PDB file of C-alpha atoms and ligand atoms in Angstrom:
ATOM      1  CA  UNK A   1     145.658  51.691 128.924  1.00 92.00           C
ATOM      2  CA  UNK A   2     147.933  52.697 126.129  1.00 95.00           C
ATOM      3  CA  UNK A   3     146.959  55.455 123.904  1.00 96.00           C
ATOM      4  CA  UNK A   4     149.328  55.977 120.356  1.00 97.00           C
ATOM      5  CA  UNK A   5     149.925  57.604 117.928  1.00 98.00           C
ATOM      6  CA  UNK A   6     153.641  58.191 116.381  1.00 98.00           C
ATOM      7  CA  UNK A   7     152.974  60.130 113.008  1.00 98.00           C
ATOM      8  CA  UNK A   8     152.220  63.714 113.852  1.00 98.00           C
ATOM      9  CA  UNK A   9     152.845  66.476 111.388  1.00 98.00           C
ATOM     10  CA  UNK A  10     153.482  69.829 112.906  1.00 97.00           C
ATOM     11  CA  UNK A  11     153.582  73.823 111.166  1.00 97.00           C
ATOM     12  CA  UNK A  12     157.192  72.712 110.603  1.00 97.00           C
ATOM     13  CA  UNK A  13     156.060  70.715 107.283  1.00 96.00           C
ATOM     14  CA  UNK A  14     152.484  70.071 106.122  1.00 94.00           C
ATOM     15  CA  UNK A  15     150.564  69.614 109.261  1.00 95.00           C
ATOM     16  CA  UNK A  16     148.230  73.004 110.549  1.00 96.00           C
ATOM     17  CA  UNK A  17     149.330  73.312 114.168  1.00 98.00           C
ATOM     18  CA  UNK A  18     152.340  73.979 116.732  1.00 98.00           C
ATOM     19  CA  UNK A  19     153.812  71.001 118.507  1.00 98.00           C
ATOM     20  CA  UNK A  20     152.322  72.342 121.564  1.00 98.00           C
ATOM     21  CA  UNK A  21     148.998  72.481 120.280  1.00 98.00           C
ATOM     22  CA  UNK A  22     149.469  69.203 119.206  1.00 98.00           C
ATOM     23  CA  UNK A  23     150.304  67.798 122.667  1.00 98.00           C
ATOM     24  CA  UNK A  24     147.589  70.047 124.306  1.00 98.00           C
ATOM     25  CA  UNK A  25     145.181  68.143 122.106  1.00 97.00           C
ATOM     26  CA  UNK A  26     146.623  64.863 122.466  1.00 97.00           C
ATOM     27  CA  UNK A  27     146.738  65.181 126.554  1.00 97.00           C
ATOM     28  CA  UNK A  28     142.720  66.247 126.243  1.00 96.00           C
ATOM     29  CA  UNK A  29     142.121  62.915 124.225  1.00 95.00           C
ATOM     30  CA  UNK A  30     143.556  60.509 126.465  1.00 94.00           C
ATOM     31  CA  UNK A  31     147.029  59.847 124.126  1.00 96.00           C
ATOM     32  CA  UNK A  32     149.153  58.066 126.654  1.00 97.00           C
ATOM     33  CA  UNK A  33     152.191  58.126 123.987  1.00 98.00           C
ATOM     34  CA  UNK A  34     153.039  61.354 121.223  1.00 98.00           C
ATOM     35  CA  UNK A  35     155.678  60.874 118.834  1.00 98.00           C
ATOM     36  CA  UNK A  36     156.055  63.468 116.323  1.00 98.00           C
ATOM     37  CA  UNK A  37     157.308  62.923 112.562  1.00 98.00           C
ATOM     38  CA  UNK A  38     157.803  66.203 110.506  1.00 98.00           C
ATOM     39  CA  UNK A  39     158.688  65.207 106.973  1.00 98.00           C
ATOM     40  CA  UNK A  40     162.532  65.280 106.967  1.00 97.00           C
ATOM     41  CA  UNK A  41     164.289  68.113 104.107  1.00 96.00           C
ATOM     42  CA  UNK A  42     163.783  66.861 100.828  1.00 94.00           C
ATOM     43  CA  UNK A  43     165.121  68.755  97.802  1.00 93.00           C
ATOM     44  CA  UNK A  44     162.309  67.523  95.693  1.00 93.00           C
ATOM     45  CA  UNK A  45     159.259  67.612  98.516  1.00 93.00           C
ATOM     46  CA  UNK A  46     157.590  70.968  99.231  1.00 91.00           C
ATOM     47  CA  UNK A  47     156.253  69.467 102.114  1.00 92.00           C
ATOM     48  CA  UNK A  48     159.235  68.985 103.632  1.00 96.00           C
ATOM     49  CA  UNK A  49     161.093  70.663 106.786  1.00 97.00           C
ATOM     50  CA  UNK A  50     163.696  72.780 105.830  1.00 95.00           C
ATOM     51  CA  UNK A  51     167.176  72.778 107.655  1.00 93.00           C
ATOM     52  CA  UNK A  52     166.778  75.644 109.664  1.00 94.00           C
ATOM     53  CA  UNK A  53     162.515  74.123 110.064  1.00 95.00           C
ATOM     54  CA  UNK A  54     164.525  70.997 111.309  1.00 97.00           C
ATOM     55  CA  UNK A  55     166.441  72.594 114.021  1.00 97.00           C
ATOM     56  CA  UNK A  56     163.562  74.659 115.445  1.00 97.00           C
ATOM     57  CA  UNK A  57     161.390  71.404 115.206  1.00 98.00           C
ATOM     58  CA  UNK A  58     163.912  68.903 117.044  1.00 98.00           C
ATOM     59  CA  UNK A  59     164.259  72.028 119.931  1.00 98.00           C
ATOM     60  CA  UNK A  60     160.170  72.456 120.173  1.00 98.00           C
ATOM     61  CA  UNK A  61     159.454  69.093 120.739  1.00 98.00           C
ATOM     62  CA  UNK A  62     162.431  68.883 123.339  1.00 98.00           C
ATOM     63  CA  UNK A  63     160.930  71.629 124.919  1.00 98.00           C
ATOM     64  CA  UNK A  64     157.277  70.006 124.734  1.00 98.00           C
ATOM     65  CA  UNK A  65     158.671  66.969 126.084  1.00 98.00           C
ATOM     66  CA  UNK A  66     159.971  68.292 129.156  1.00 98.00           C
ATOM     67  CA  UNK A  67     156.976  71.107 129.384  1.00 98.00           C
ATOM     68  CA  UNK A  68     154.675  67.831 129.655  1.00 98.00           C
ATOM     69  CA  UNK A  69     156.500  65.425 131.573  1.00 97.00           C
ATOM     70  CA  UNK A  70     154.105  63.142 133.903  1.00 96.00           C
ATOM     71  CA  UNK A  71     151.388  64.056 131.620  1.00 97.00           C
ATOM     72  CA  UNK A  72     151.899  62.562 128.515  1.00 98.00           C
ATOM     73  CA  UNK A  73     155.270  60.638 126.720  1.00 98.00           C
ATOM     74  CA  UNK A  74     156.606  63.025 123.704  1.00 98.00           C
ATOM     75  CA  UNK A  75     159.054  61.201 121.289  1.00 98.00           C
ATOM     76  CA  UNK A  76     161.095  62.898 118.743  1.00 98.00           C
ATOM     77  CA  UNK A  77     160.924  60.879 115.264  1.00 98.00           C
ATOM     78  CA  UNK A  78     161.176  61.816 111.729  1.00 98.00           C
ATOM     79  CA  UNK A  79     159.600  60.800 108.480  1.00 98.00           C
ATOM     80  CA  UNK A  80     162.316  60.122 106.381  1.00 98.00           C
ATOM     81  CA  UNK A  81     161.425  60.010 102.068  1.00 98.00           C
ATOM     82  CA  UNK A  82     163.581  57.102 100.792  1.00 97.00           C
ATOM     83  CA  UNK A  83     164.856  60.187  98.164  1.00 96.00           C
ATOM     84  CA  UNK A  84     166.439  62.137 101.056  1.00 97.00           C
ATOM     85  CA  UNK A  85     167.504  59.411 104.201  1.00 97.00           C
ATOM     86  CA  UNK A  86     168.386  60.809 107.233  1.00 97.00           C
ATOM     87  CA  UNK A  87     172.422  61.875 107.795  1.00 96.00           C
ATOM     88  CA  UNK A  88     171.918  60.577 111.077  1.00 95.00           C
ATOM     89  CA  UNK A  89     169.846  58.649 113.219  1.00 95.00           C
ATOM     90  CA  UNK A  90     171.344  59.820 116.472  1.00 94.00           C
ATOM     91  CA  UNK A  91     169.175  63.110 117.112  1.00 96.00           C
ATOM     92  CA  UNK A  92     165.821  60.827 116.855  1.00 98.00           C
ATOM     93  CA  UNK A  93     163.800  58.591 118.971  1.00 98.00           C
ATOM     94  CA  UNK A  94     162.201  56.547 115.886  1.00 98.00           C
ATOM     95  CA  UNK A  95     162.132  57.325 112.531  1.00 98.00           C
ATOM     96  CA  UNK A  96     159.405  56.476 109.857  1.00 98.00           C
ATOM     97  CA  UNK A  97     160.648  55.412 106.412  1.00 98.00           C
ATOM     98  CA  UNK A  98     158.362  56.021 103.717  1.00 98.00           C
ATOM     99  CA  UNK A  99     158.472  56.515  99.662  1.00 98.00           C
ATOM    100  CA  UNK A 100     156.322  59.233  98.064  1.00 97.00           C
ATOM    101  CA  UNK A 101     157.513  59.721  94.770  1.00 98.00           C
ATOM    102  CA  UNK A 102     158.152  57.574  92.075  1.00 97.00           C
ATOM    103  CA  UNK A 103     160.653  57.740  88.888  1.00 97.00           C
ATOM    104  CA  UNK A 104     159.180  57.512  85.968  1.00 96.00           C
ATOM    105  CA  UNK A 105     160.189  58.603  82.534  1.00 91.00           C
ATOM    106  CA  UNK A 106     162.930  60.449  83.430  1.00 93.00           C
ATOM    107  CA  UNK A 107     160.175  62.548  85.986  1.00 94.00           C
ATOM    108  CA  UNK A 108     160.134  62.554  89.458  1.00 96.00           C
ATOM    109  CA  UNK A 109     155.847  62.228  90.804  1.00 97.00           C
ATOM    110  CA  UNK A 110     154.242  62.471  93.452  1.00 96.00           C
ATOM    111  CA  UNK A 111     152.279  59.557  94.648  1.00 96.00           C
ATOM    112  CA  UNK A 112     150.088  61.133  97.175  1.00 91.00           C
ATOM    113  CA  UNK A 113     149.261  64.569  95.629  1.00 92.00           C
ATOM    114  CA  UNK A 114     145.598  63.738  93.660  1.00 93.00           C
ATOM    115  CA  UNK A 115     144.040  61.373  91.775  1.00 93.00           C
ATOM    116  CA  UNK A 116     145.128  63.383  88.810  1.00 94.00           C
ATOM    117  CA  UNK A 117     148.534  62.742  89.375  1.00 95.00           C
ATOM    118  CA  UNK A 118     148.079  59.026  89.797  1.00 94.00           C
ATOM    119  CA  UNK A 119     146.692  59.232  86.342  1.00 94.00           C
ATOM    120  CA  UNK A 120     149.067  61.201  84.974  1.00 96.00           C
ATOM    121  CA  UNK A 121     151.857  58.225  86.529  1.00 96.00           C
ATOM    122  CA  UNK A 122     149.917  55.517  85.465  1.00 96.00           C
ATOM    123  CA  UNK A 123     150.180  57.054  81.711  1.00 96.00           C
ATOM    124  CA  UNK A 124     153.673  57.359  82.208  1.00 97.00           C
ATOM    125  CA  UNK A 125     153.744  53.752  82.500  1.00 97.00           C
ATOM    126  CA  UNK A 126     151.875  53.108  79.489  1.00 96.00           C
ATOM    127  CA  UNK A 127     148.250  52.713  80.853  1.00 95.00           C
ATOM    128  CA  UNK A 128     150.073  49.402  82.643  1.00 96.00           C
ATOM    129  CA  UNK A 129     149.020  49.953  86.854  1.00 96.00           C
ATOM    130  CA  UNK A 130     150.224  46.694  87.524  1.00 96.00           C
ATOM    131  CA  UNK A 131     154.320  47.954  86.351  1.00 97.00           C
ATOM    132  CA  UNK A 132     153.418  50.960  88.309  1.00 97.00           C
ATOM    133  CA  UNK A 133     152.803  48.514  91.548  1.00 97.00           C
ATOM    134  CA  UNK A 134     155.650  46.491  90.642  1.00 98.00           C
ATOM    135  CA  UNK A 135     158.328  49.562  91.052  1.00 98.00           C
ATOM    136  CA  UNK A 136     156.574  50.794  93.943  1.00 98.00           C
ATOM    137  CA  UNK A 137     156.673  47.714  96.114  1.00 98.00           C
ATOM    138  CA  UNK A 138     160.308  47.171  95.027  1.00 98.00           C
ATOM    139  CA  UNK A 139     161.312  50.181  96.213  1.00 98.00           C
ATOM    140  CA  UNK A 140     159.652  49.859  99.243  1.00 98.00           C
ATOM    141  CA  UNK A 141     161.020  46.275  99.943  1.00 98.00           C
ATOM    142  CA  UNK A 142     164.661  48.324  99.517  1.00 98.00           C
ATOM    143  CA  UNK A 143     163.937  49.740 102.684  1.00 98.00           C
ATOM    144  CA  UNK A 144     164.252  46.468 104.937  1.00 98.00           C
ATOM    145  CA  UNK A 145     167.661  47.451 104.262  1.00 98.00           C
ATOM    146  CA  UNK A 146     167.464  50.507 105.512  1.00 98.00           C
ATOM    147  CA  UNK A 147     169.005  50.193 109.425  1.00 98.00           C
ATOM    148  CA  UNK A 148     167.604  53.798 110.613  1.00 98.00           C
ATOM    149  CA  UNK A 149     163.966  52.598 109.548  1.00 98.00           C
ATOM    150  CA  UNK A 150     162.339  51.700 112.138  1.00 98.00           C
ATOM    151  CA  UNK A 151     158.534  51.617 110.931  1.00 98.00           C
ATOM    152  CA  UNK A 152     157.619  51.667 107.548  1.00 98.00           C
ATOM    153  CA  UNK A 153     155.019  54.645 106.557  1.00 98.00           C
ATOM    154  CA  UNK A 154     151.181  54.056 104.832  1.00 97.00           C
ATOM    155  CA  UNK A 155     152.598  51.080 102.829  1.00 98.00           C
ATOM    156  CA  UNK A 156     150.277  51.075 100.245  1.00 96.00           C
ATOM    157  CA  UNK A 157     150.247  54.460  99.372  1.00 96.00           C
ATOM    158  CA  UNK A 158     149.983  54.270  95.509  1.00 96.00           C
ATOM    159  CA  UNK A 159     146.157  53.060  96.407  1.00 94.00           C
ATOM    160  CA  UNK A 160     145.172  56.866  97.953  1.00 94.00           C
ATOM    161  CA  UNK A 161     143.674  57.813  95.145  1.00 93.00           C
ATOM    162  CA  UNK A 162     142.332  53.958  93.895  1.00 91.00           C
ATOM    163  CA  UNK A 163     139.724  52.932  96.953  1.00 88.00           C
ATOM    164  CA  UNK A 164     137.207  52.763  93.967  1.00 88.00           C
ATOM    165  CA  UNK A 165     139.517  50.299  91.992  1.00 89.00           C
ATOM    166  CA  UNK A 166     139.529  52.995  89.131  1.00 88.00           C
ATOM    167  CA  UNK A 167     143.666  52.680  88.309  1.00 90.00           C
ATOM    168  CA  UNK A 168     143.506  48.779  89.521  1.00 88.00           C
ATOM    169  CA  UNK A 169     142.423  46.059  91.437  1.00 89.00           C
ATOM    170  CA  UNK A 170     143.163  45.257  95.045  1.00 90.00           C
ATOM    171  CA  UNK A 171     142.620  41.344  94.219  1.00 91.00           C
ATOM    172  CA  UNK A 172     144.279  40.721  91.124  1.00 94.00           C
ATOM    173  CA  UNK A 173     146.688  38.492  92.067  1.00 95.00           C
ATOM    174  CA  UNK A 174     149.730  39.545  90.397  1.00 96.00           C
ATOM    175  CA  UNK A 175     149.038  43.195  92.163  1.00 96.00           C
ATOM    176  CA  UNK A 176     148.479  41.301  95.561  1.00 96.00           C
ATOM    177  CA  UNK A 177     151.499  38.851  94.452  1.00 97.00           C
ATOM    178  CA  UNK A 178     154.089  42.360  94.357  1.00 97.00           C
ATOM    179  CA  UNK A 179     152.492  43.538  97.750  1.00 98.00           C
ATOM    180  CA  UNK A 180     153.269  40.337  99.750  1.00 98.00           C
ATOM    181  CA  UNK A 181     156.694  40.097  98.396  1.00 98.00           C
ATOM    182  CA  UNK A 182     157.239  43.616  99.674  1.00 98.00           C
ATOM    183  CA  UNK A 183     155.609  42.502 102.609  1.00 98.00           C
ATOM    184  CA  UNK A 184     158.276  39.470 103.315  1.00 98.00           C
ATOM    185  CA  UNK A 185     160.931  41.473 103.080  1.00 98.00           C
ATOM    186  CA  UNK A 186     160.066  44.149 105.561  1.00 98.00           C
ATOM    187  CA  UNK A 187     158.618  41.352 108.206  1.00 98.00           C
ATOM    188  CA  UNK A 188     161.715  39.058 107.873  1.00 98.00           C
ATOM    189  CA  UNK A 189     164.119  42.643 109.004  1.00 98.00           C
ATOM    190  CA  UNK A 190     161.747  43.319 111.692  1.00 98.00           C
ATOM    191  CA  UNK A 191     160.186  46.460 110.296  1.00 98.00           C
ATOM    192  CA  UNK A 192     157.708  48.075 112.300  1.00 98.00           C
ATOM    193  CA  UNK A 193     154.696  48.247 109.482  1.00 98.00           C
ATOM    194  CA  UNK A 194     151.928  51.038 110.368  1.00 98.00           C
ATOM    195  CA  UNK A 195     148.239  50.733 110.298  1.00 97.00           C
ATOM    196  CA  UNK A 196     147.859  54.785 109.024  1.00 96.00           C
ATOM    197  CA  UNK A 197     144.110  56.229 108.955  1.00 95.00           C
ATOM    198  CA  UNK A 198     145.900  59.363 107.570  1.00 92.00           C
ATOM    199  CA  UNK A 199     144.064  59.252 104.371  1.00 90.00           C
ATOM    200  CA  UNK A 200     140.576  58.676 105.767  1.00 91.00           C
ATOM    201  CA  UNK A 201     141.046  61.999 107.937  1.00 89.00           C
ATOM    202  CA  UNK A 202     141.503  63.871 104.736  1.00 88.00           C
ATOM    203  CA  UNK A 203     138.187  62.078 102.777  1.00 89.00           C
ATOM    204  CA  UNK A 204     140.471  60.326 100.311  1.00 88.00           C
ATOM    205  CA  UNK A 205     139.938  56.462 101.914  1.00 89.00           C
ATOM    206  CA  UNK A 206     136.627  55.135 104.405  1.00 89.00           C
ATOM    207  CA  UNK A 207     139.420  52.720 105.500  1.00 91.00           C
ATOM    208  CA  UNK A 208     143.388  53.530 107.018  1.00 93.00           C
ATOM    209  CA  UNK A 209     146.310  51.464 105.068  1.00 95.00           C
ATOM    210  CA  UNK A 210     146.768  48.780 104.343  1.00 97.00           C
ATOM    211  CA  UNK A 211     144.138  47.602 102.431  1.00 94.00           C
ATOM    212  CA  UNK A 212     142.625  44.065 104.575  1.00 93.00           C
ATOM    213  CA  UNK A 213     144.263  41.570 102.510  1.00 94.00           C
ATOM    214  CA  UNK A 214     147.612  42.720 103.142  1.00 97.00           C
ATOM    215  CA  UNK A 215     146.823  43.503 106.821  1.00 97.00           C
ATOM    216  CA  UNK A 216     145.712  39.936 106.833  1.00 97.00           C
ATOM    217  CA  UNK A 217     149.049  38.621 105.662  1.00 98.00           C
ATOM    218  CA  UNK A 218     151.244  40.557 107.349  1.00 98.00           C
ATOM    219  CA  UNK A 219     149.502  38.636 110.457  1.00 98.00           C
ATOM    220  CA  UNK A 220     150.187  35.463 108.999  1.00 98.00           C
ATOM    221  CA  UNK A 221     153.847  36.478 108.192  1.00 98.00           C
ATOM    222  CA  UNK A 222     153.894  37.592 112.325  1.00 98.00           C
ATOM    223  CA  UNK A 223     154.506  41.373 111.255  1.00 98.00           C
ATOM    224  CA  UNK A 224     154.602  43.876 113.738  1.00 98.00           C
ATOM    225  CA  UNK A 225     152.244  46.765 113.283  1.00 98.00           C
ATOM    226  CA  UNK A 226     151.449  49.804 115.584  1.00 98.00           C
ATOM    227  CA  UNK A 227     147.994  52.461 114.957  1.00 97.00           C
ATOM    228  CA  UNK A 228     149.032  55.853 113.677  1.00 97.00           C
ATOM    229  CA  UNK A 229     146.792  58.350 112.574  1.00 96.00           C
ATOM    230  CA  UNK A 230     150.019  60.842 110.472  1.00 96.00           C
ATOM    231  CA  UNK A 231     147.887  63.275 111.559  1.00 96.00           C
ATOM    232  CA  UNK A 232     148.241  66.796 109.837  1.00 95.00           C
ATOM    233  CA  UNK A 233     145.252  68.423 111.762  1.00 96.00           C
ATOM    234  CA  UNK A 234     144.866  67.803 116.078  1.00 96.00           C
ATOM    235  CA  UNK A 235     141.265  67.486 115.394  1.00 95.00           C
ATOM    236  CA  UNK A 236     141.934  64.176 113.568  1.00 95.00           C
ATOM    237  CA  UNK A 237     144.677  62.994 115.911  1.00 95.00           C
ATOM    238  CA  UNK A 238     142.654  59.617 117.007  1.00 94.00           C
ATOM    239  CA  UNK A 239     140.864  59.922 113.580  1.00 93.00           C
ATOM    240  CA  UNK A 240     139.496  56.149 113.111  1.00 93.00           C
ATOM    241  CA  UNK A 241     141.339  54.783 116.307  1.00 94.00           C
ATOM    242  CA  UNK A 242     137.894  52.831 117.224  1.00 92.00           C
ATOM    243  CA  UNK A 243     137.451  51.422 113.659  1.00 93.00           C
ATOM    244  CA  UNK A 244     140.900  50.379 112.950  1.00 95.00           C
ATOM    245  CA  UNK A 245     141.610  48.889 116.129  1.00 94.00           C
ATOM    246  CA  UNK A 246     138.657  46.847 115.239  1.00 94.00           C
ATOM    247  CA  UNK A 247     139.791  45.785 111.854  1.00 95.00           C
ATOM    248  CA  UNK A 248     142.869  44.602 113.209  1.00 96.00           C
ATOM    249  CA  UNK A 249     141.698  42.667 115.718  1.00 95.00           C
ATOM    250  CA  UNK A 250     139.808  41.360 112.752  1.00 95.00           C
ATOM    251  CA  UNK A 251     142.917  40.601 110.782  1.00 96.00           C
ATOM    252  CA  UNK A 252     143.785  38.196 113.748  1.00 96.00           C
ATOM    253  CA  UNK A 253     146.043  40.481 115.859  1.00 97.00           C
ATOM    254  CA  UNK A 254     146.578  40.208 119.515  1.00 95.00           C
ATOM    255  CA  UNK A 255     149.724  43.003 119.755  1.00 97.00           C
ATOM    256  CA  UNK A 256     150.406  46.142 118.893  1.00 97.00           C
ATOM    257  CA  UNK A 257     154.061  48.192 118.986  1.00 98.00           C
ATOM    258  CA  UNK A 258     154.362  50.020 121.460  1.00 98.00           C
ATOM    259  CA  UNK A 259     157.604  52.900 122.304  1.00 98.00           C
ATOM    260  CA  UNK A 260     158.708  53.489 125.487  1.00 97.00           C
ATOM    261  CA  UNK A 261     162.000  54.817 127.028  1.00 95.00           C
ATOM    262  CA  UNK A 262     163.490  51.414 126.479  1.00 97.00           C
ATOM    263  CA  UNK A 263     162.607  50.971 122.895  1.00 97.00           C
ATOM    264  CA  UNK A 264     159.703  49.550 121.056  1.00 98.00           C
ATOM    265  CA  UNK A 265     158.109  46.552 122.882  1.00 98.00           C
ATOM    266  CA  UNK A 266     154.983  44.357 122.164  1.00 97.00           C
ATOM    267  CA  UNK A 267     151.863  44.731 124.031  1.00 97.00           C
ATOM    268  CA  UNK A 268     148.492  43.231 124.289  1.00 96.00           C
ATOM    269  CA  UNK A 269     145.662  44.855 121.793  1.00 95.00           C
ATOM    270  CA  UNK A 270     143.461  44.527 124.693  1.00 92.00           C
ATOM    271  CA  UNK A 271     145.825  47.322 126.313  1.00 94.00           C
ATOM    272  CA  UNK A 272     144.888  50.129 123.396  1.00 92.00           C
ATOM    273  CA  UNK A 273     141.818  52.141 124.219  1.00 81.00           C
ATOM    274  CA  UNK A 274     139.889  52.948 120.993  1.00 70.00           C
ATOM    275  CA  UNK A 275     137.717  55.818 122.580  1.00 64.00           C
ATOM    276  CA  UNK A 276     139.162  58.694 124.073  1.00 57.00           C
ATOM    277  CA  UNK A 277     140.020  58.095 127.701  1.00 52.00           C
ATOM    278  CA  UNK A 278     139.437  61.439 128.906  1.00 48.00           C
ATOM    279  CA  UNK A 279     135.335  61.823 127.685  1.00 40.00           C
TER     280      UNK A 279
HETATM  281 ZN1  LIG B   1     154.014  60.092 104.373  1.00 83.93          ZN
HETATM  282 ZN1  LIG B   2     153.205  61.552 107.275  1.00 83.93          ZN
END
């Protein structure tokens, strides 16, 4: 059975614990497959690694990976903001490409910070959510271009804060019209596209990105999609595995990404274990 989850967040950015407490906890639930992604520097993210973070994360999780060969398979990756790409691909295993801040009025916001700040950016466009969405998914699209992408993170973030519909609706169709066109984009350059329960283990979402109707259409598109949990706290590392693996059998899937040595390669959802393998 394959066990995965390849967005980790370590002391090196946001997350709350070392990378080897990370892998402890990952070995003791079952994870077959680790790949950690420490927010890459980014001049305008506090969250971010610094350069010297960087260098001390790349040689801890080469260390891990070693320290827990035969156990469990460590992979070094990277979540890169679309502000600050990587200079290189070449230290990394995979990297995640994600957008968290939006241009707005001559300000630079964060997208995932509170539902205040969602607010404030949907003021910024003039009370108009939908012109908010339309930016968003543009940019995002930009990053089928982007050939050190290999998955694309929590794609639709700008709805953290929105599960309740307050800043807009996840069936108008012009909203659901920008997300699909986003969606073609990334699917037709073979982008990786994450099912991320990130936001449910912090109480902002009861379900992981993307919202159903997307997941649904990136099925009918034949996207490729892998379970990550961009986990910021090893108690939550296989937060909603059960659920979403559920959902997305739901949504018509019969694969899942998987990385190994070789690369990512497509394997059977019935291979994933929801529950922990190790009770
Ligand atoms: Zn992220
Ligand atoms: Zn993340």
């Amino acid at each position: 059975m394959i066990r995965q989850n390849l967005h980790t967040h370590s002391i090196y950015c946001d997350g709350k614990d070392t990378i080897d407490e990370m892998v402890r906890e990952a070995i003791g639930k079952g994870f077959t497959v680790l790949g950690f992604s420490g927010h890459g520097p980014c001049a305008v993210d506090e969250c971010a690694m610094s350069e010297e973070g960087l260098a001390s994360y790349i040689r801890d999780v080469r260390e891990a990976r070693e320290k827990y060969r035969g156990q469990i398979r460590i992979f070094l990756g990277i979540e890169e903001d679309m502000m600050q790409r990587v200079p290189s691909r070449a230290p990394y295993d995979f990297v995640i490409g994600s957008k968290h801040f939006i241009t707005v009025g001559g300000q630079v916001k964060s997208i995932d910070y509170s539902a205040d700040e969602s607010r404030k950016i949907v003021e910024l466009y003039g009370g108009d959510f939908l012109a908010f969405a339309r930016d968003y998914y543009e940019d995002v699209a930009k990053m089928a271009d982007f050939p050190e992408v290999d998955i694309i993170g929590h794609l639709d973030l700008l709805m953290k804060f929105n599960e309740d519909g307050s800043f807009g609706s996840f069936t108008n169709p012009d909203y659901i019209s920008c997300a699909e066109k986003c969606i073609d984009a990334l699917v037709g350059a073979g982008k990786i596209l994450e099912v991320n329960t990130g936001a449910v283990a912090r109480g902002y979402r009861k379900d992981p990105y993307p919202e159903r109707h997307l997941l649904s259409y990136i099925r009918k598109k034949g996207g490729k999609i892998l379970l990550n949990s961009d986990c910021h706290d090893r108690k939550m590392l296989d937060c909603c595995y059960r659920e979403s693996l559920e959902m997305i059998r739901k949504s018509g899937f019969d694969s899942m990404m998987v990385l190994t040595k070789d690369g990512f390669r497509e394997a059977p959802l019935d291979e994933f274990a929801g529950k922990a393998l190790v009770p």
